[in-house]
Tab-separated table of C-alpha atoms in Angstrom:
chain	number	residue	atom	x	y	z
D	1	MET	CA	45.804	13.643	104.832
D	2	SER	CA	49.229	15.105	104.146
D	3	ALA	CA	52.650	15.269	105.782
D	4	ALA	CA	54.973	18.229	106.164
D	5	SER	CA	58.360	19.104	107.645
D	6	SER	CA	59.644	15.517	107.514
D	7	HIS	CA	63.300	14.681	108.114
D	8	HIS	CA	63.317	10.870	108.316
D	9	LEU	CA	59.688	9.835	107.871
D	10	LEU	CA	59.609	9.690	104.098
D	11	ARG	CA	62.695	7.466	103.973
D	12	ASN	CA	60.843	4.698	105.798
D	13	GLN	CA	58.023	2.371	104.886
D	14	ILE	CA	56.108	4.050	107.733
D	15	ALA	CA	55.295	6.768	105.186
D	16	ASP	CA	53.169	4.278	103.254
D	17	ILE	CA	51.026	3.414	106.277
D	18	PRO	CA	47.750	5.324	106.894
D	19	ILE	CA	48.854	6.918	110.167
D	20	SER	CA	45.478	8.560	110.789
D	21	GLN	CA	43.721	5.198	110.504
D	22	LEU	CA	46.146	3.712	112.990
D	23	ALA	CA	45.512	6.610	115.359
D	24	ALA	CA	41.756	5.999	115.138
D	25	LYS	CA	42.220	2.295	115.819
D	26	VAL	CA	44.940	2.303	118.467
D	27	ASN	CA	44.460	5.765	119.957
D	28	THR	CA	47.329	8.144	120.511
D	29	PRO	CA	49.969	8.272	121.737
D	30	PHE	CA	51.643	5.178	120.301
D	31	TYR	CA	54.993	4.064	118.941
D	32	VAL	CA	55.423	2.536	115.509
D	33	TYR	CA	58.611	0.853	114.259
D	34	ASP	CA	59.887	0.067	110.777
D	35	GLU	CA	61.300	-3.469	110.790
D	36	GLN	CA	63.150	-2.979	107.503
D	37	LYS	CA	65.151	-0.064	108.899
D	38	ILE	CA	66.373	-2.206	111.803
D	39	ILE	CA	67.449	-4.968	109.426
D	40	GLU	CA	69.213	-2.414	107.232
D	41	ARG	CA	71.162	-1.097	110.213
D	42	ILE	CA	72.207	-4.602	111.308
D	43	ASN	CA	73.485	-5.266	107.809
D	44	ASP	CA	75.458	-2.002	107.881
D	45	LEU	CA	77.687	-3.565	110.539
D	46	LYS	CA	78.215	-7.035	109.079
D	47	ALA	CA	81.931	-6.341	108.499
D	48	PHE	CA	82.320	-6.905	112.250
D	49	ASP	CA	82.399	-10.551	113.307
D	50	VAL	CA	79.636	-10.067	115.873
D	51	VAL	CA	76.844	-7.487	116.067
D	52	ARG	CA	75.690	-7.464	119.685
D	53	TYR	CA	72.539	-5.405	120.196
D	54	ALA	CA	72.457	-3.279	123.357
D	55	GLN	CA	68.826	-4.043	124.062
D	56	LYS	CA	68.444	-1.319	126.674
D	57	ALA	CA	67.815	1.002	123.709
D	58	CYS	CA	64.530	-0.761	122.877
D	59	SER	CA	63.825	-4.143	124.450
D	60	ASN	CA	60.369	-5.045	123.132
D	61	LEU	CA	60.303	-8.787	122.464
D	62	ALA	CA	59.456	-8.244	118.800
D	63	ILE	CA	62.501	-5.999	118.343
D	64	LEU	CA	64.751	-8.581	119.999
D	65	ASP	CA	63.302	-11.262	117.737
D	66	ILE	CA	64.108	-9.177	114.639
D	67	CYS	CA	67.710	-8.971	115.839
D	68	ARG	CA	67.884	-12.711	116.497
D	69	ARG	CA	66.452	-13.637	113.106
D	70	ASN	CA	68.932	-11.341	111.369
D	71	GLY	CA	72.081	-12.656	112.982
D	72	ALA	CA	72.617	-10.267	115.884
D	73	VAL	CA	73.214	-11.410	119.454
D	74	VAL	CA	72.404	-9.394	122.579
D	75	ASP	CA	73.840	-7.547	125.518
D	76	ALA	CA	71.820	-7.628	128.759
D	77	VAL	CA	72.268	-5.247	131.673
D	78	SER	CA	69.740	-6.732	134.103
D	79	THR	CA	67.958	-9.899	135.128
D	80	GLY	CA	64.929	-8.757	133.168
D	81	GLU	CA	66.937	-8.254	129.992
D	82	ILE	CA	68.406	-11.759	130.292
D	83	LEU	CA	64.886	-13.146	130.631
D	84	ARG	CA	63.699	-11.082	127.648
D	85	ALA	CA	66.508	-12.477	125.510
D	86	GLU	CA	65.674	-16.017	126.543
D	87	ALA	CA	61.977	-15.412	125.856
D	88	VAL	CA	62.665	-14.815	122.146
D	89	GLY	CA	64.968	-17.789	121.740
D	90	PHE	CA	68.484	-16.627	122.617
D	91	SER	CA	70.260	-19.427	124.462
D	92	ALA	CA	72.455	-18.913	127.497
D	93	SER	CA	75.537	-20.472	125.942
D	94	GLY	CA	77.140	-20.624	122.527
D	95	ASP	CA	80.030	-19.275	120.499
D	96	PRO	CA	79.846	-16.320	120.367
D	97	SER	CA	77.813	-16.013	123.561
D	98	PRO	CA	74.219	-15.273	122.484
D	99	ILE	CA	73.681	-13.321	125.718
D	100	VAL	CA	76.345	-11.384	127.615
D	101	TYR	CA	75.525	-9.831	130.977
D	102	THR	CA	77.220	-6.415	131.165
D	103	ALA	CA	77.111	-4.417	134.380
D	104	ASP	CA	79.103	-2.688	137.091
D	105	ILE	CA	77.472	-4.690	139.886
D	106	PHE	CA	75.732	-7.980	140.503
D	107	ASP	CA	72.454	-7.505	142.297
D	108	LEU	CA	71.345	-10.694	144.009
D	109	SER	CA	68.922	-11.788	141.282
D	110	SER	CA	71.335	-11.182	138.413
D	111	LEU	CA	74.159	-13.076	140.124
D	112	GLU	CA	71.843	-15.996	140.793
D	113	LEU	CA	70.632	-16.062	137.184
D	114	VAL	CA	74.133	-15.728	135.697
D	115	LEU	CA	75.304	-18.627	137.860
D	116	ASP	CA	72.260	-20.777	137.111
D	117	ARG	CA	72.315	-20.215	133.338
D	118	GLY	CA	76.092	-20.112	132.896
D	119	ILE	CA	75.808	-16.735	131.142
D	120	HIS	CA	79.034	-15.045	130.077
D	121	THR	CA	79.676	-11.883	132.105
D	122	ASN	CA	81.279	-8.597	131.139
D	123	CYS	CA	82.565	-7.354	134.502
D	124	GLY	CA	82.684	-3.607	135.133
D	125	SER	CA	84.149	-3.597	138.641
D	126	PRO	CA	86.750	-5.530	140.671
D	127	ASP	CA	84.046	-6.563	143.150
D	128	MET	CA	82.183	-8.387	140.380
D	129	LEU	CA	85.271	-10.516	139.779
D	130	THR	CA	85.465	-11.484	143.440
D	131	GLN	CA	81.741	-12.204	143.725
D	132	LEU	CA	81.704	-14.337	140.581
D	133	GLY	CA	85.020	-16.027	141.373
D	134	GLN	CA	83.869	-17.077	144.832
D	135	LYS	CA	80.714	-18.698	143.432
D	136	ALA	CA	81.964	-19.999	140.072
D	137	PRO	CA	85.741	-20.298	139.873
D	138	GLY	CA	87.134	-21.301	136.510
D	139	ARG	CA	84.709	-19.369	134.324
D	140	SER	CA	85.603	-17.277	131.288
D	141	ILE	CA	84.883	-13.557	131.606
D	142	THR	CA	85.135	-10.266	129.772
D	143	LEU	CA	86.468	-7.102	131.421
D	144	ARG	CA	84.909	-3.739	130.690
D	145	ILE	CA	87.680	-1.154	130.840
D	146	ASN	CA	87.232	2.562	131.455
D	147	PRO	CA	90.114	3.964	129.379
D	148	GLY	CA	90.235	7.231	131.343
D	149	PHE	CA	88.310	9.312	128.812
D	150	GLY	CA	84.817	9.427	127.394
D	151	HIS	CA	82.531	11.325	125.071
D	152	GLY	CA	78.826	11.452	124.204
D	153	HIS	CA	76.131	13.694	122.811
D	154	ASN	CA	75.410	14.748	126.408
D	155	GLN	CA	77.378	14.584	129.665
D	156	LYS	CA	74.786	12.109	130.972
D	157	THR	CA	75.585	9.712	128.125
D	158	ASN	CA	79.353	9.927	128.639
D	159	THR	CA	80.425	6.523	129.973
D	160	GLY	CA	84.189	7.056	130.248
D	161	GLY	CA	86.533	9.125	132.371
D	162	SER	CA	86.880	9.673	136.087
D	163	GLN	CA	83.329	11.002	136.594
D	164	SER	CA	81.754	7.925	135.039
D	165	LYS	CA	80.711	4.970	137.177
D	166	HIS	CA	81.221	2.543	134.303
D	167	GLY	CA	84.013	0.031	133.853
D	168	ILE	CA	87.264	-0.918	135.527
D	169	TRP	CA	89.663	2.026	135.716
D	170	HIS	CA	92.455	1.378	133.225
D	171	SER	CA	95.255	1.568	135.794
D	172	GLU	CA	93.538	-1.124	137.914
D	173	LEU	CA	93.652	-3.704	135.140
D	174	THR	CA	96.728	-5.408	136.614
D	175	ASP	CA	95.017	-5.734	140.004
D	176	CYS	CA	91.938	-7.224	138.357
D	177	LEU	CA	94.059	-9.752	136.510
D	178	ARG	CA	95.426	-10.845	139.888
D	179	ILE	CA	91.887	-11.295	141.211
D	180	ALA	CA	90.989	-13.292	138.116
D	181	GLU	CA	94.057	-15.488	138.607
D	182	LYS	CA	93.158	-16.076	142.259
D	183	TYR	CA	89.815	-17.560	141.257
D	184	ASN	CA	91.031	-19.178	138.031
D	185	LEU	CA	88.820	-16.838	135.992
D	186	ARG	CA	89.979	-16.809	132.388
D	187	VAL	CA	89.874	-13.330	130.798
D	188	THR	CA	88.799	-14.080	127.222
D	189	GLY	CA	87.331	-10.702	126.284
D	190	LEU	CA	87.890	-6.961	126.590
D	191	HIS	CA	85.208	-4.326	126.125
D	192	MET	CA	85.291	-0.521	125.983
D	193	HIS	CA	82.364	1.863	125.571
D	194	ILE	CA	83.040	5.573	126.080
D	195	GLY	CA	79.595	7.040	125.482
D	196	SER	CA	76.452	7.223	123.390
D	197	GLY	CA	76.231	9.483	120.355
D	198	THR	CA	79.926	10.236	120.094
D	199	ASP	CA	82.017	10.879	116.956
D	200	LEU	CA	84.710	9.143	114.930
D	201	GLU	CA	87.549	11.147	116.470
D	202	HIS	CA	86.699	9.997	119.984
D	203	LEU	CA	85.710	6.490	118.911
D	204	ALA	CA	89.092	6.118	117.223
D	205	GLN	CA	90.869	6.887	120.510
D	206	VAL	CA	89.296	3.758	121.964
D	207	VAL	CA	91.181	1.625	119.450
D	208	THR	CA	94.556	2.714	120.848
D	209	ALA	CA	93.398	2.239	124.434
D	210	MET	CA	92.007	-1.205	123.641
D	211	GLU	CA	95.209	-2.334	121.961
D	212	GLN	CA	97.251	-1.275	124.995
D	213	ALA	CA	94.930	-3.074	127.433
D	214	ALA	CA	94.837	-6.205	125.273
D	215	ARG	CA	98.623	-6.458	125.282
D	216	GLU	CA	98.550	-6.316	129.083
D	217	VAL	CA	95.976	-9.124	129.300
D	218	GLY	CA	97.745	-11.286	126.735
D	219	SER	CA	96.924	-14.289	124.629
D	220	SER	CA	94.016	-15.578	126.738
D	221	LEU	CA	91.881	-13.118	124.778
D	222	ASP	CA	89.685	-14.369	121.971
D	223	THR	CA	87.355	-11.348	121.665
D	224	ILE	CA	87.655	-7.569	121.682
D	225	SER	CA	84.548	-5.384	121.669
D	226	ALA	CA	84.422	-1.886	120.216
D	227	GLY	CA	81.384	-1.126	122.360
D	228	GLY	CA	78.642	1.120	121.007
D	229	GLY	CA	78.090	4.839	120.763
D	230	LEU	CA	77.537	5.121	117.003
D	231	PRO	CA	75.572	8.339	116.380
D	232	ILE	CA	72.611	8.902	114.105
D	233	PRO	CA	71.639	12.303	112.679
D	234	TYR	CA	68.817	13.837	114.704
D	235	GLN	CA	69.304	17.119	112.810
D	236	THR	CA	69.990	17.724	109.118
D	237	GLU	CA	73.487	19.103	109.753
D	238	GLU	CA	74.519	15.973	111.657
D	239	SER	CA	75.985	12.927	109.940
D	240	TYR	CA	76.767	9.258	110.366
D	241	VAL	CA	80.178	7.869	111.276
D	242	ASP	CA	82.190	6.538	108.332
D	243	LEU	CA	81.619	2.880	109.171
D	244	GLU	CA	84.175	1.566	106.707
D	245	ALA	CA	86.903	3.812	108.128
D	246	TYR	CA	85.878	2.885	111.671
D	247	PHE	CA	86.002	-0.834	110.909
D	248	GLN	CA	89.408	-0.476	109.254
D	249	LEU	CA	90.809	1.120	112.429
D	250	TRP	CA	89.588	-1.777	114.538
D	251	ASP	CA	90.560	-4.425	112.022
D	252	ALA	CA	94.125	-3.097	111.828
D	253	ALA	CA	94.430	-3.182	115.626
D	254	ARG	CA	92.932	-6.669	115.711
D	255	LYS	CA	95.476	-7.915	113.161
D	256	ARG	CA	98.387	-6.448	115.128
D	257	LEU	CA	97.178	-8.268	118.246
D	258	GLU	CA	96.643	-11.497	116.316
D	259	SER	CA	100.212	-11.300	115.089
D	260	GLN	CA	101.464	-10.954	118.655
D	261	PHE	CA	99.174	-13.601	120.199
D	262	GLY	CA	99.493	-16.127	117.414
D	263	HIS	CA	95.776	-16.804	117.063
D	264	SER	CA	92.660	-15.123	115.654
D	265	LEU	CA	90.551	-12.614	117.563
D	266	ARG	CA	86.825	-12.030	117.214
D	267	LEU	CA	85.832	-8.387	116.714
D	268	GLU	CA	82.488	-7.333	118.197
D	269	ILE	CA	80.492	-4.128	118.000
D	270	GLU	CA	77.643	-3.262	120.362
D	271	PRO	CA	75.112	-0.909	118.748
D	272	GLY	CA	71.938	0.179	120.505
D	273	ARG	CA	70.715	3.523	119.232
D	274	TYR	CA	72.206	2.911	115.775
D	275	LEU	CA	69.956	-0.093	115.141
D	276	VAL	CA	66.628	1.271	116.329
D	277	ALA	CA	66.539	5.074	116.676
D	278	GLU	CA	65.543	5.936	113.120
D	279	ALA	CA	63.138	3.009	112.948
D	280	GLY	CA	60.836	4.388	115.651
D	281	PHE	CA	58.200	7.134	115.641
D	282	LEU	CA	56.018	8.451	118.451
D	283	VAL	CA	52.582	9.455	117.168
D	284	ALA	CA	50.615	11.986	119.213
D	285	GLU	CA	47.534	14.127	118.615
D	286	ILE	CA	47.395	17.912	118.944
D	287	ARG	CA	44.762	18.515	121.610
D	288	ALA	CA	45.229	22.242	122.220
D	289	ILE	CA	46.679	25.233	120.382
D	290	LYS	CA	47.146	28.353	122.441
D	291	LYS	CA	49.091	31.554	122.668
D	292	MET	CA	50.975	32.606	125.795
D	293	ASP	CA	52.039	36.214	125.292
D	294	GLU	CA	54.146	35.954	122.100
D	295	ASN	CA	54.562	32.180	122.212
D	296	TRP	CA	52.391	29.680	120.362
D	297	PHE	CA	52.015	26.211	121.880
D	298	TYR	CA	50.993	22.928	120.295
D	299	LEU	CA	49.968	20.693	123.200
D	300	VAL	CA	49.848	16.997	122.397
D	301	ASP	CA	48.666	13.925	124.278
D	302	ALA	CA	52.174	12.440	124.619
D	303	GLY	CA	54.461	13.593	127.408
D	304	PHE	CA	57.862	12.858	128.866
D	305	ASN	CA	56.286	9.769	130.389
D	306	ASP	CA	56.313	8.509	126.783
D	307	LEU	CA	59.567	10.092	125.533
D	308	ALA	CA	61.987	11.351	128.177
D	309	ARG	CA	64.992	12.258	126.024
D	310	PRO	CA	64.139	15.980	125.612
D	311	ILE	CA	63.702	16.563	129.353
D	312	LEU	CA	66.703	14.379	130.264
D	313	TYR	CA	69.198	15.592	127.681
D	314	GLY	CA	67.649	18.530	125.850
D	315	SER	CA	67.545	16.204	122.854
D	316	HIS	CA	66.351	17.358	119.454
D	317	HIS	CA	63.909	15.130	117.585
D	318	PRO	CA	62.651	15.828	114.054
D	319	MET	CA	58.895	16.406	113.934
D	320	THR	CA	56.258	16.009	111.250
D	321	ILE	CA	52.694	17.319	111.172
D	322	TYR	CA	50.104	14.958	109.681
D	323	ARG	CA	46.959	16.856	108.852
D	324	ARG	CA	43.626	15.128	109.304
D	325	SER	CA	42.112	17.011	106.391
D	326	ALA	CA	43.288	18.287	103.043
D	327	GLU	CA	42.445	21.873	104.016
D	328	LYS	CA	45.342	24.194	103.258
D	329	THR	CA	47.030	26.238	105.963
D	330	ASN	CA	48.888	29.518	105.773
D	331	GLY	CA	52.427	28.249	106.152
D	332	LEU	CA	54.873	27.753	109.000
D	333	ARG	CA	54.670	28.886	112.587
D	334	GLU	CA	57.265	29.081	115.361
D	335	VAL	CA	55.810	26.910	118.104
D	336	ILE	CA	56.654	25.269	121.396
D	337	VAL	CA	55.560	21.638	121.548
D	338	GLY	CA	54.484	20.389	124.948
D	339	GLY	CA	52.718	17.444	126.531
D	340	PRO	CA	49.836	16.931	128.991
D	341	LEU	CA	51.765	16.355	132.213
D	342	CYS	CA	51.489	18.549	135.281
D	343	GLU	CA	55.147	19.458	134.994
D	344	SER	CA	56.728	22.578	133.472
D	345	GLY	CA	59.494	20.471	131.976
D	346	ASP	CA	57.038	18.508	129.828
D	347	ILE	CA	58.281	20.184	126.657
D	348	PHE	CA	59.550	18.389	123.548
D	349	THR	CA	61.226	21.505	122.107
D	350	GLN	CA	63.917	22.349	124.621
D	351	LYS	CA	67.674	22.574	124.806
D	352	GLU	CA	70.072	21.071	127.297
D	353	GLY	CA	69.599	22.689	130.679
D	354	GLY	CA	65.821	22.878	130.320
D	355	PHE	CA	65.750	25.973	128.108
D	356	VAL	CA	62.549	26.077	126.094
D	357	CYS	CA	62.918	26.781	122.383
D	358	THR	CA	60.613	26.961	119.392
D	359	ARG	CA	60.355	24.825	116.289
D	360	SER	CA	59.252	25.908	112.836
D	361	LEU	CA	56.261	23.688	112.032
D	362	PRO	CA	53.266	23.990	109.703
D	363	GLU	CA	50.209	25.698	111.065
D	364	ALA	CA	48.069	22.954	112.507
D	365	GLN	CA	44.506	22.363	113.592
D	366	LEU	CA	43.093	20.524	116.573
D	367	GLY	CA	43.139	16.819	115.903
D	368	ASP	CA	46.121	16.894	113.573
D	369	LEU	CA	48.841	14.385	114.358
D	370	LEU	CA	52.369	15.237	115.416
D	371	ILE	CA	54.974	12.587	114.605
D	372	ILE	CA	58.121	12.679	116.728
D	373	GLU	CA	60.817	10.998	114.671
D	374	CYS	CA	64.035	9.128	115.541
D	375	ALA	CA	62.292	7.968	118.699
D	376	GLY	CA	63.052	4.245	118.529
D	377	ALA	CA	65.990	4.375	120.942
D	378	TYR	CA	65.447	5.231	124.609
D	379	GLY	CA	61.815	6.049	123.899
D	380	ALA	CA	59.192	3.488	124.877
D	381	VAL	CA	61.760	1.591	126.924
D	382	MET	CA	62.099	4.582	129.279
D	383	GLY	CA	58.346	5.106	129.571
D	384	SER	CA	56.788	5.660	132.999
D	385	ASN	CA	53.423	5.961	134.719
D	386	TYR	CA	54.016	9.527	135.881
D	387	ASN	CA	50.666	11.289	136.402
D	388	SER	CA	49.198	7.750	136.263
D	389	LYS	CA	49.514	7.741	132.501
D	390	PRO	CA	49.447	4.307	130.826
D	391	LEU	CA	52.419	3.011	128.884
D	392	ALA	CA	51.907	3.641	125.181
D	393	ALA	CA	51.081	0.936	122.656
D	394	GLU	CA	53.824	-0.193	120.284
D	395	LEU	CA	53.254	-1.216	116.652
D	396	LEU	CA	55.531	-2.803	114.070
D	397	VAL	CA	55.411	-2.394	110.297
D	398	ARG	CA	56.552	-5.553	108.495
D	399	ASP	CA	56.234	-5.874	104.717
D	400	GLY	CA	53.464	-3.297	104.643
D	401	GLN	CA	51.454	-4.938	107.411
D	402	VAL	CA	50.991	-3.481	110.872
D	403	PHE	CA	51.261	-5.620	114.005
D	404	THR	CA	50.595	-4.626	117.595
D	405	ILE	CA	53.667	-5.659	119.577
D	406	ARG	CA	52.553	-4.138	122.890
D	407	GLU	CA	49.012	-3.242	123.870
D	408	ARG	CA	48.356	0.047	125.598
D	409	GLN	CA	48.583	-0.506	129.327
D	410	THR	CA	45.247	-0.564	131.140
D	411	PHE	CA	44.465	0.996	134.509
D	412	ALA	CA	44.056	-2.492	135.969
D	413	GLN	CA	47.524	-3.467	134.750
D	414	MET	CA	48.987	-0.222	136.068
D	415	THR	CA	47.653	-0.800	139.582
D	416	ALA	CA	47.796	-4.614	139.726
D	417	ALA	CA	50.759	-4.688	142.109
D	418	GLU	CA	49.326	-2.045	144.464
D	419	HIS	CA	47.444	-3.039	147.613
D	420	ILE	CA	45.443	-1.170	150.261
D	421	PRO	CA	46.119	-2.687	153.692
D	422	ASP	CA	43.112	-3.742	155.761
């Protein structure tokens, strides 16, 4: 068995695992994660006082446990994510808060759970302040501010500006402080997140906006959060953010605020994609090779029910062919990679807007494996049962050993909540 056309695979301990043996045992498609890469990424950010993992990127219990054991705390955006965090040992209260509920609304279950557990809340709308204040006056809260601008790798991942639903509009901060005062809510934190997969230039603009908002709130603050959005390179020409330079920008702003307030401030960062994207790989099998006019297709047994990013955002993912045999092939081929779903958009090689494109990959044979790389963020966690496909299994590589951290969903599990009326 051999690998070709790898971008990230050979930098991970995944490369030392017999992928074909796993495929025979677990059956494709499946996800596999490199624990060491996640730990490495957490350690990259240790200059910040708090690394708060945005678990929506990949919320498997084993991944959350890795974060907990390596000093990260978590952000939760739903009742289910709070319960996941608690299931792996994160407590509801502490300093810093092990779990912070971040949202733009309270649904009934999340409000009930936040009240019952005493979970710190990052409020993204004025109505959240009123709803929390009426039920639990006197609590400490964080405000998520929309600074009036945003940026991301795709318009759908832009979480700032007037077309984004996220956060409290910056000019309404004064009004929200009045609501907080009415209910004796103490504003102890500020949070800004302008988008996912942005760049240093736009991230740096958040620092100025945060400093301005913090001065308006005043000395009740004990925490400022830089939010997330740190990019990872999905293509060879892309690069990482200069983390040292980014930290220095935030640290300088923090020190200016500390000088004004007369006390120390905790500096948080909230990575999601940055911690897990490069650690995850989706393994699929090539089940058909066919030519449509001038286009060659590799059709695999994974679809957008397993990895939705290409159809949602036109996202590029590096790909590797793992050959089942040592037989040589004739070189590279321009191919379109598609899945099994009854949907024309079930294509992994497409650009934003749904435009199909080709990828230069080695000539393959039926039964060869296709590894979709950088798939750890917004991959399995966005899986669906479209076409009644089961959710894929998830595996974890730890110190050279492979552990199943989610079994492949069965048909019985898929239909357990469905009922035929008499």
